[in-house]
CSV table of C-alpha atoms in Angstrom, one decimal:
chain,number,residue,atom,x,y,z
D,1,UNK,CA,135.4,69.5,112.8
D,2,UNK,CA,135.1,72.5,110.5
D,3,UNK,CA,138.2,74.0,112.1
D,4,UNK,CA,140.2,70.9,111.2
D,5,UNK,CA,138.9,71.1,107.6
D,6,UNK,CA,140.4,74.6,107.4
D,7,UNK,CA,143.7,73.3,108.8
D,8,UNK,CA,143.8,70.4,106.4
D,9,UNK,CA,142.9,72.6,103.5
D,10,UNK,CA,145.7,75.0,104.4
D,11,UNK,CA,148.2,72.2,104.5
D,12,UNK,CA,147.1,71.0,101.0
D,13,UNK,CA,147.3,74.6,99.7
D,14,UNK,CA,150.8,75.0,101.2
D,15,UNK,CA,152.0,71.9,99.4
D,16,UNK,CA,150.4,73.1,96.1
D,17,UNK,CA,151.9,76.6,96.4
D,18,UNK,CA,155.4,75.7,97.7
D,19,UNK,CA,156.3,72.1,97.4
D,20,UNK,CA,160.0,72.6,98.2
D,21,UNK,CA,159.2,74.3,101.5
D,22,UNK,CA,156.5,71.8,102.4
D,23,UNK,CA,159.0,68.9,101.8
D,24,UNK,CA,161.7,70.7,103.8
D,25,UNK,CA,159.4,71.2,106.8
D,26,UNK,CA,158.4,67.6,106.6
D,27,UNK,CA,162.0,66.4,106.5
D,28,UNK,CA,162.7,68.5,109.6
D,29,UNK,CA,160.0,66.6,111.4
D,30,UNK,CA,157.8,69.7,112.1
D,31,UNK,CA,154.2,68.8,112.6
D,32,UNK,CA,152.6,71.6,110.5
D,33,UNK,CA,149.1,70.5,111.5
D,34,UNK,CA,149.8,71.4,115.1
D,35,UNK,CA,151.5,74.7,114.1
D,36,UNK,CA,148.7,75.7,111.8
D,37,UNK,CA,146.0,74.8,114.4
D,38,UNK,CA,147.7,77.3,116.8
D,39,UNK,CA,148.1,80.0,114.1
D,40,UNK,CA,144.4,79.8,113.2
D,41,UNK,CA,143.1,79.4,116.8
D,42,UNK,CA,145.0,82.5,117.9
D,43,UNK,CA,144.5,84.5,114.7
D,44,UNK,CA,148.4,84.7,114.6
D,45,UNK,CA,148.5,86.5,117.9
D,46,UNK,CA,152.1,86.1,119.4
D,47,UNK,CA,153.5,85.3,116.0
D,48,UNK,CA,153.3,88.8,114.4
D,49,UNK,CA,153.5,92.4,115.7
D,50,UNK,CA,150.5,93.9,117.5
D,51,UNK,CA,149.7,96.3,114.5
D,52,UNK,CA,149.6,93.3,112.2
D,53,UNK,CA,147.4,91.3,114.6
D,54,UNK,CA,144.9,94.2,114.6
D,55,UNK,CA,144.9,94.2,110.8
D,56,UNK,CA,144.4,90.4,110.7
D,57,UNK,CA,141.5,90.6,113.1
D,58,UNK,CA,139.9,93.3,111.0
D,59,UNK,CA,140.3,91.3,107.9
D,60,UNK,CA,139.0,88.2,109.6
D,61,UNK,CA,135.9,90.0,110.7
D,62,UNK,CA,135.2,91.4,107.2
D,63,UNK,CA,136.4,88.5,105.0
D,64,UNK,CA,136.2,85.4,107.1
D,65,UNK,CA,138.4,82.4,107.3
D,66,UNK,CA,139.9,82.7,103.8
D,67,UNK,CA,142.2,85.4,105.1
D,68,UNK,CA,143.7,83.0,107.6
D,69,UNK,CA,145.0,81.1,104.5
D,70,UNK,CA,146.3,84.3,102.9
D,71,UNK,CA,148.2,85.4,106.1
D,72,UNK,CA,149.7,81.9,106.6
D,73,UNK,CA,150.9,81.6,103.0
D,74,UNK,CA,152.3,85.2,103.1
D,75,UNK,CA,154.2,84.5,106.3
D,76,UNK,CA,155.7,81.3,104.9
D,77,UNK,CA,156.7,83.1,101.7
D,78,UNK,CA,158.2,86.0,103.6
D,79,UNK,CA,160.3,83.7,105.7
D,80,UNK,CA,160.9,81.0,103.1
D,81,UNK,CA,164.7,81.6,102.8
D,82,UNK,CA,165.2,81.4,106.5
D,83,UNK,CA,163.0,78.3,106.8
D,84,UNK,CA,164.8,76.5,104.0
D,85,UNK,CA,168.2,77.3,105.7
D,86,UNK,CA,167.1,75.6,108.9
D,87,UNK,CA,168.7,72.3,109.6
D,88,UNK,CA,166.7,71.3,112.6
D,89,UNK,CA,163.3,72.1,114.1
D,90,UNK,CA,164.8,73.8,117.2
């Protein structure tokens, strides 16, 4: 239950921080709730390099769940141009 609150909070934050990207992802039919669940549950393992995973885990231990939001927003911002250029979810 608490985990899902984090996911829902992230989705709201994503819409507040980057409405064009959030709308584009929605138009593509991507279920961001499922994607974010996987990101958070795995602490971004298999989505970023090993060195970055170690840093994420370190920050998670010292700062808590709020860093999951920071990493997710940073990844979306970093890849924003590529994501906006996508025409399908595949």
